[in-house]
């Protein structure tokens, strides 16, 4: 359902500017995805008693890496056949390197600082920035959880030790 909303928003943007600037689809996806994944992580915590970044990222890797790898390889092959070796193919290769380590948002800015000024057929991987932002968010998400949850659990344990009644 989430992917359908995102796809529909992007299609409506490219179909003649029905949605302004195309950010509405990406923003909607980020909010819904964040909610769903946070809920999934907390449900897993209730089941196992802990928040597991390794479980989460292993699951993400199994789900995303095969498709991202195919997208990169097909784009590289098509770029070699279709794009000019004197510009757009080089930009695509540069962005492909950034994309392969989930930093396409940084690479897209380096290659094409004006996202809406660059046509997708000039730099095909420019749209991978949203996946990079999502993965970077989840790294930060788990850092916050690790410090926040760990501190609260440690503080609660210390408070419980000081007070015989646990109150």
mmCIF file with all atom_site columns, N, CA and C in Angstrom, residues 49-92:
data_model
loop_
_atom_site.group_PDB
_atom_site.id
_atom_site.type_symbol
_atom_site.label_atom_id
_atom_site.label_alt_id
_atom_site.label_comp_id
_atom_site.label_asym_id
_atom_site.label_entity_id
_atom_site.label_seq_id
_atom_site.pdbx_PDB_ins_code
_atom_site.Cartn_x
_atom_site.Cartn_y
_atom_site.Cartn_z
_atom_site.occupancy
_atom_site.B_iso_or_equiv
_atom_site.pdbx_formal_charge
_atom_site.auth_seq_id
_atom_site.auth_comp_id
_atom_site.auth_asym_id
_atom_site.auth_atom_id
_atom_site.pdbx_PDB_model_num
ATOM 1   N N  . UNK A 1 49 ? 12.457 -8.808 23.633  1.00 0.00 ? 49 UNK A N  1
ATOM 2   C CA . UNK A 1 49 ? 12.972 -8.066 24.777  1.00 0.00 ? 49 UNK A CA 1
ATOM 3   C C  . UNK A 1 49 ? 14.131 -7.139 24.441  1.00 0.00 ? 49 UNK A C  1
ATOM 4   N N  . UNK A 1 50 ? 14.455 -7.009 23.146  1.00 0.00 ? 50 UNK A N  1
ATOM 5   C CA . UNK A 1 50 ? 15.545 -6.100 22.777  1.00 0.00 ? 50 UNK A CA 1
ATOM 6   C C  . UNK A 1 50 ? 15.323 -5.530 21.384  1.00 0.00 ? 50 UNK A C  1
ATOM 7   N N  . UNK A 1 51 ? 16.018 -4.443 21.110  1.00 0.00 ? 51 UNK A N  1
ATOM 8   C CA . UNK A 1 51 ? 15.994 -3.822 19.794  1.00 0.00 ? 51 UNK A CA 1
ATOM 9   C C  . UNK A 1 51 ? 17.244 -4.303 19.070  1.00 0.00 ? 51 UNK A C  1
ATOM 10  N N  . UNK A 1 52 ? 17.056 -4.950 17.933  1.00 0.00 ? 52 UNK A N  1
ATOM 11  C CA . UNK A 1 52 ? 18.185 -5.550 17.226  1.00 0.00 ? 52 UNK A CA 1
ATOM 12  C C  . UNK A 1 52 ? 18.426 -4.866 15.885  1.00 0.00 ? 52 UNK A C  1
ATOM 13  N N  . UNK A 1 53 ? 19.468 -4.048 15.843  1.00 0.00 ? 53 UNK A N  1
ATOM 14  C CA . UNK A 1 53 ? 19.842 -3.401 14.585  1.00 0.00 ? 53 UNK A CA 1
ATOM 15  C C  . UNK A 1 53 ? 20.347 -4.435 13.586  1.00 0.00 ? 53 UNK A C  1
ATOM 16  N N  . UNK A 1 54 ? 21.062 -5.455 14.073  1.00 0.00 ? 54 UNK A N  1
ATOM 17  C CA . UNK A 1 54 ? 21.587 -6.470 13.151  1.00 0.00 ? 54 UNK A CA 1
ATOM 18  C C  . UNK A 1 54 ? 20.441 -7.233 12.475  1.00 0.00 ? 54 UNK A C  1
ATOM 19  N N  . UNK A 1 55 ? 19.399 -7.567 13.228  1.00 0.00 ? 55 UNK A N  1
ATOM 20  C CA . UNK A 1 55 ? 18.236 -8.235 12.648  1.00 0.00 ? 55 UNK A CA 1
ATOM 21  C C  . UNK A 1 55 ? 17.581 -7.342 11.602  1.00 0.00 ? 55 UNK A C  1
ATOM 22  N N  . UNK A 1 56 ? 17.405 -6.070 11.960  1.00 0.00 ? 56 UNK A N  1
ATOM 23  C CA . UNK A 1 56 ? 16.744 -5.115 11.073  1.00 0.00 ? 56 UNK A CA 1
ATOM 24  C C  . UNK A 1 56 ? 17.527 -4.934 9.772   1.00 0.00 ? 56 UNK A C  1
ATOM 25  N N  . UNK A 1 57 ? 18.830 -4.674 9.881   1.00 0.00 ? 57 UNK A N  1
ATOM 26  C CA . UNK A 1 57 ? 19.619 -4.404 8.679   1.00 0.00 ? 57 UNK A CA 1
ATOM 27  C C  . UNK A 1 57 ? 19.847 -5.666 7.845   1.00 0.00 ? 57 UNK A C  1
ATOM 28  N N  . UNK A 1 58 ? 19.935 -6.822 8.474   1.00 0.00 ? 58 UNK A N  1
ATOM 29  C CA . UNK A 1 58 ? 20.040 -8.070 7.706   1.00 0.00 ? 58 UNK A CA 1
ATOM 30  C C  . UNK A 1 58 ? 18.778 -8.258 6.872   1.00 0.00 ? 58 UNK A C  1
ATOM 31  N N  . UNK A 1 59 ? 17.661 -7.954 7.459   1.00 0.00 ? 59 UNK A N  1
ATOM 32  C CA . UNK A 1 59 ? 16.373 -8.058 6.755   1.00 0.00 ? 59 UNK A CA 1
ATOM 33  C C  . UNK A 1 59 ? 16.305 -7.055 5.594   1.00 0.00 ? 59 UNK A C  1
ATOM 34  N N  . UNK A 1 60 ? 16.753 -5.816 5.840   1.00 0.00 ? 60 UNK A N  1
ATOM 35  C CA . UNK A 1 60 ? 16.768 -4.782 4.796   1.00 0.00 ? 60 UNK A CA 1
ATOM 36  C C  . UNK A 1 60 ? 17.699 -5.179 3.654   1.00 0.00 ? 60 UNK A C  1
ATOM 37  N N  . UNK A 1 61 ? 18.859 -5.713 4.006   1.00 0.00 ? 61 UNK A N  1
ATOM 38  C CA . UNK A 1 61 ? 19.835 -6.107 2.986   1.00 0.00 ? 61 UNK A CA 1
ATOM 39  C C  . UNK A 1 61 ? 19.256 -7.212 2.112   1.00 0.00 ? 61 UNK A C  1
ATOM 40  N N  . UNK A 1 62 ? 18.638 -8.212 2.724   1.00 0.00 ? 62 UNK A N  1
ATOM 41  C CA . UNK A 1 62 ? 18.037 -9.304 1.941   1.00 0.00 ? 62 UNK A CA 1
ATOM 42  C C  . UNK A 1 62 ? 16.934 -8.792 1.019   1.00 0.00 ? 62 UNK A C  1
ATOM 43  N N  . UNK A 1 63 ? 16.237 -7.764 1.459   1.00 0.00 ? 63 UNK A N  1
ATOM 44  C CA . UNK A 1 63 ? 15.123 -7.249 0.670   1.00 0.00 ? 63 UNK A CA 1
ATOM 45  C C  . UNK A 1 63 ? 15.579 -6.267 -0.411  1.00 0.00 ? 63 UNK A C  1
ATOM 46  N N  . UNK A 1 64 ? 16.511 -5.379 -0.098  1.00 0.00 ? 64 UNK A N  1
ATOM 47  C CA . UNK A 1 64 ? 16.860 -4.288 -1.003  1.00 0.00 ? 64 UNK A CA 1
ATOM 48  C C  . UNK A 1 64 ? 18.080 -4.542 -1.884  1.00 0.00 ? 64 UNK A C  1
ATOM 49  N N  . UNK A 1 65 ? 19.083 -5.217 -1.359  1.00 0.00 ? 65 UNK A N  1
ATOM 50  C CA . UNK A 1 65 ? 20.342 -5.349 -2.087  1.00 0.00 ? 65 UNK A CA 1
ATOM 51  C C  . UNK A 1 65 ? 20.212 -6.062 -3.436  1.00 0.00 ? 65 UNK A C  1
ATOM 52  N N  . UNK A 1 66 ? 19.454 -7.158 -3.531  1.00 0.00 ? 66 UNK A N  1
ATOM 53  C CA . UNK A 1 66 ? 19.341 -7.788 -4.857  1.00 0.00 ? 66 UNK A CA 1
ATOM 54  C C  . UNK A 1 66 ? 18.739 -6.851 -5.917  1.00 0.00 ? 66 UNK A C  1
ATOM 55  N N  . UNK A 1 67 ? 17.675 -6.163 -5.587  1.00 0.00 ? 67 UNK A N  1
ATOM 56  C CA . UNK A 1 67 ? 17.041 -5.258 -6.557  1.00 0.00 ? 67 UNK A CA 1
ATOM 57  C C  . UNK A 1 67 ? 17.940 -4.064 -6.874  1.00 0.00 ? 67 UNK A C  1
ATOM 58  N N  . UNK A 1 68 ? 18.596 -3.515 -5.855  1.00 0.00 ? 68 UNK A N  1
ATOM 59  C CA . UNK A 1 68 ? 19.501 -2.383 -6.081  1.00 0.00 ? 68 UNK A CA 1
ATOM 60  C C  . UNK A 1 68 ? 20.681 -2.802 -6.954  1.00 0.00 ? 68 UNK A C  1
ATOM 61  N N  . UNK A 1 69 ? 21.188 -4.005 -6.737  1.00 0.00 ? 69 UNK A N  1
ATOM 62  C CA . UNK A 1 69 ? 22.306 -4.508 -7.541  1.00 0.00 ? 69 UNK A CA 1
ATOM 63  C C  . UNK A 1 69 ? 21.892 -4.672 -8.998  1.00 0.00 ? 69 UNK A C  1
ATOM 64  N N  . UNK A 1 70 ? 20.727 -5.247 -9.217  1.00 0.00 ? 70 UNK A N  1
ATOM 65  C CA . UNK A 1 70 ? 20.230 -5.406 -10.595 1.00 0.00 ? 70 UNK A CA 1
ATOM 66  C C  . UNK A 1 70 ? 20.042 -4.032 -11.241 1.00 0.00 ? 70 UNK A C  1
ATOM 67  N N  . UNK A 1 71 ? 19.467 -3.088 -10.513 1.00 0.00 ? 71 UNK A N  1
ATOM 68  C CA . UNK A 1 71 ? 19.265 -1.735 -11.058 1.00 0.00 ? 71 UNK A CA 1
ATOM 69  C C  . UNK A 1 71 ? 20.598 -1.102 -11.443 1.00 0.00 ? 71 UNK A C  1
ATOM 70  N N  . UNK A 1 72 ? 21.607 -1.250 -10.597 1.00 0.00 ? 72 UNK A N  1
ATOM 71  C CA . UNK A 1 72 ? 22.925 -0.678 -10.894 1.00 0.00 ? 72 UNK A CA 1
ATOM 72  C C  . UNK A 1 72 ? 23.567 -1.347 -12.110 1.00 0.00 ? 72 UNK A C  1
ATOM 73  N N  . UNK A 1 73 ? 23.508 -2.666 -12.160 1.00 0.00 ? 73 UNK A N  1
ATOM 74  C CA . UNK A 1 73 ? 24.134 -3.383 -13.273 1.00 0.00 ? 73 UNK A CA 1
ATOM 75  C C  . UNK A 1 73 ? 23.447 -3.097 -14.602 1.00 0.00 ? 73 UNK A C  1
ATOM 76  N N  . UNK A 1 74 ? 22.124 -3.099 -14.598 1.00 0.00 ? 74 UNK A N  1
ATOM 77  C CA . UNK A 1 74 ? 21.377 -2.810 -15.832 1.00 0.00 ? 74 UNK A CA 1
ATOM 78  C C  . UNK A 1 74 ? 21.627 -1.364 -16.272 1.00 0.00 ? 74 UNK A C  1
ATOM 79  N N  . UNK A 1 75 ? 21.642 -0.452 -15.310 1.00 0.00 ? 75 UNK A N  1
ATOM 80  C CA . UNK A 1 75 ? 21.904 0.955  -15.648 1.00 0.00 ? 75 UNK A CA 1
ATOM 81  C C  . UNK A 1 75 ? 23.307 1.121  -16.202 1.00 0.00 ? 75 UNK A C  1
ATOM 82  N N  . UNK A 1 76 ? 24.285 0.444  -15.608 1.00 0.00 ? 76 UNK A N  1
ATOM 83  C CA . UNK A 1 76 ? 25.666 0.533  -16.105 1.00 0.00 ? 76 UNK A CA 1
ATOM 84  C C  . UNK A 1 76 ? 25.762 0.003  -17.530 1.00 0.00 ? 76 UNK A C  1
ATOM 85  N N  . UNK A 1 77 ? 25.138 -1.137 -17.784 1.00 0.00 ? 77 UNK A N  1
ATOM 86  C CA . UNK A 1 77 ? 25.174 -1.725 -19.133 1.00 0.00 ? 77 UNK A CA 1
ATOM 87  C C  . UNK A 1 77 ? 24.459 -0.833 -20.139 1.00 0.00 ? 77 UNK A C  1
ATOM 88  N N  . UNK A 1 78 ? 23.285 -0.362 -19.779 1.00 0.00 ? 78 UNK A N  1
ATOM 89  C CA . UNK A 1 78 ? 22.525 0.507  -20.689 1.00 0.00 ? 78 UNK A CA 1
ATOM 90  C C  . UNK A 1 78 ? 23.261 1.825  -20.922 1.00 0.00 ? 78 UNK A C  1
ATOM 91  N N  . UNK A 1 79 ? 23.886 2.353  -19.895 1.00 0.00 ? 79 UNK A N  1
ATOM 92  C CA . UNK A 1 79 ? 24.643 3.602  -20.026 1.00 0.00 ? 79 UNK A CA 1
ATOM 93  C C  . UNK A 1 79 ? 25.786 3.448  -21.013 1.00 0.00 ? 79 UNK A C  1
ATOM 94  N N  . UNK A 1 80 ? 26.465 2.312  -20.944 1.00 0.00 ? 80 UNK A N  1
ATOM 95  C CA . UNK A 1 80 ? 27.577 2.056  -21.859 1.00 0.00 ? 80 UNK A CA 1
ATOM 96  C C  . UNK A 1 80 ? 27.100 1.997  -23.311 1.00 0.00 ? 80 UNK A C  1
ATOM 97  N N  . UNK A 1 81 ? 25.867 1.544  -23.502 1.00 0.00 ? 81 UNK A N  1
ATOM 98  C CA . UNK A 1 81 ? 25.332 1.415  -24.857 1.00 0.00 ? 81 UNK A CA 1
ATOM 99  C C  . UNK A 1 81 ? 24.672 2.693  -25.373 1.00 0.00 ? 81 UNK A C  1
ATOM 100 N N  . UNK A 1 82 ? 24.056 3.455  -24.486 1.00 0.00 ? 82 UNK A N  1
ATOM 101 C CA . UNK A 1 82 ? 23.179 4.543  -24.916 1.00 0.00 ? 82 UNK A CA 1
ATOM 102 C C  . UNK A 1 82 ? 23.743 5.939  -24.656 1.00 0.00 ? 82 UNK A C  1
ATOM 103 N N  . UNK A 1 83 ? 24.408 6.133  -23.537 1.00 0.00 ? 83 UNK A N  1
ATOM 104 C CA . UNK A 1 83 ? 24.821 7.480  -23.150 1.00 0.00 ? 83 UNK A CA 1
ATOM 105 C C  . UNK A 1 83 ? 26.165 7.879  -23.748 1.00 0.00 ? 83 UNK A C  1
ATOM 106 N N  . UNK A 1 84 ? 26.378 9.163  -23.809 1.00 0.00 ? 84 UNK A N  1
ATOM 107 C CA . UNK A 1 84 ? 27.626 9.711  -24.334 1.00 0.00 ? 84 UNK A CA 1
ATOM 108 C C  . UNK A 1 84 ? 28.777 9.464  -23.360 1.00 0.00 ? 84 UNK A C  1
ATOM 109 N N  . UNK A 1 85 ? 29.893 8.924  -23.857 1.00 0.00 ? 85 UNK A N  1
ATOM 110 C CA . UNK A 1 85 ? 31.031 8.679  -22.973 1.00 0.00 ? 85 UNK A CA 1
ATOM 111 C C  . UNK A 1 85 ? 31.731 9.968  -22.541 1.00 0.00 ? 85 UNK A C  1
ATOM 112 N N  . UNK A 1 86 ? 31.320 11.095 -23.080 1.00 0.00 ? 86 UNK A N  1
ATOM 113 C CA . UNK A 1 86 ? 31.966 12.366 -22.771 1.00 0.00 ? 86 UNK A CA 1
ATOM 114 C C  . UNK A 1 86 ? 31.211 13.208 -21.760 1.00 0.00 ? 86 UNK A C  1
ATOM 115 N N  . UNK A 1 87 ? 30.332 12.630 -21.012 1.00 0.00 ? 87 UNK A N  1
ATOM 116 C CA . UNK A 1 87 ? 29.597 13.427 -20.030 1.00 0.00 ? 87 UNK A CA 1
ATOM 117 C C  . UNK A 1 87 ? 28.627 12.606 -19.225 1.00 0.00 ? 87 UNK A C  1
ATOM 118 N N  . UNK A 1 88 ? 27.500 12.301 -19.834 1.00 0.00 ? 88 UNK A N  1
ATOM 119 C CA . UNK A 1 88 ? 26.430 11.648 -19.070 1.00 0.00 ? 88 UNK A CA 1
ATOM 120 C C  . UNK A 1 88 ? 26.804 10.248 -18.611 1.00 0.00 ? 88 UNK A C  1
ATOM 121 N N  . UNK A 1 89 ? 27.578 9.513  -19.403 1.00 0.00 ? 89 UNK A N  1
ATOM 122 C CA . UNK A 1 89 ? 27.990 8.184  -18.972 1.00 0.00 ? 89 UNK A CA 1
ATOM 123 C C  . UNK A 1 89 ? 28.939 8.292  -17.775 1.00 0.00 ? 89 UNK A C  1
ATOM 124 N N  . UNK A 1 90 ? 29.809 9.277  -17.789 1.00 0.00 ? 90 UNK A N  1
ATOM 125 C CA . UNK A 1 90 ? 30.727 9.491  -16.668 1.00 0.00 ? 90 UNK A CA 1
ATOM 126 C C  . UNK A 1 90 ? 29.966 9.908  -15.411 1.00 0.00 ? 90 UNK A C  1
ATOM 127 N N  . UNK A 1 91 ? 28.969 10.787 -15.578 1.00 0.00 ? 91 UNK A N  1
ATOM 128 C CA . UNK A 1 91 ? 28.154 11.205 -14.428 1.00 0.00 ? 91 UNK A CA 1
ATOM 129 C C  . UNK A 1 91 ? 27.381 10.025 -13.852 1.00 0.00 ? 91 UNK A C  1
ATOM 130 N N  . UNK A 1 92 ? 26.867 9.182  -14.735 1.00 0.00 ? 92 UNK A N  1
ATOM 131 C CA . UNK A 1 92 ? 26.122 8.002  -14.285 1.00 0.00 ? 92 UNK A CA 1
ATOM 132 C C  . UNK A 1 92 ? 27.042 7.039  -13.547 1.00 0.00 ? 92 UNK A C  1
#
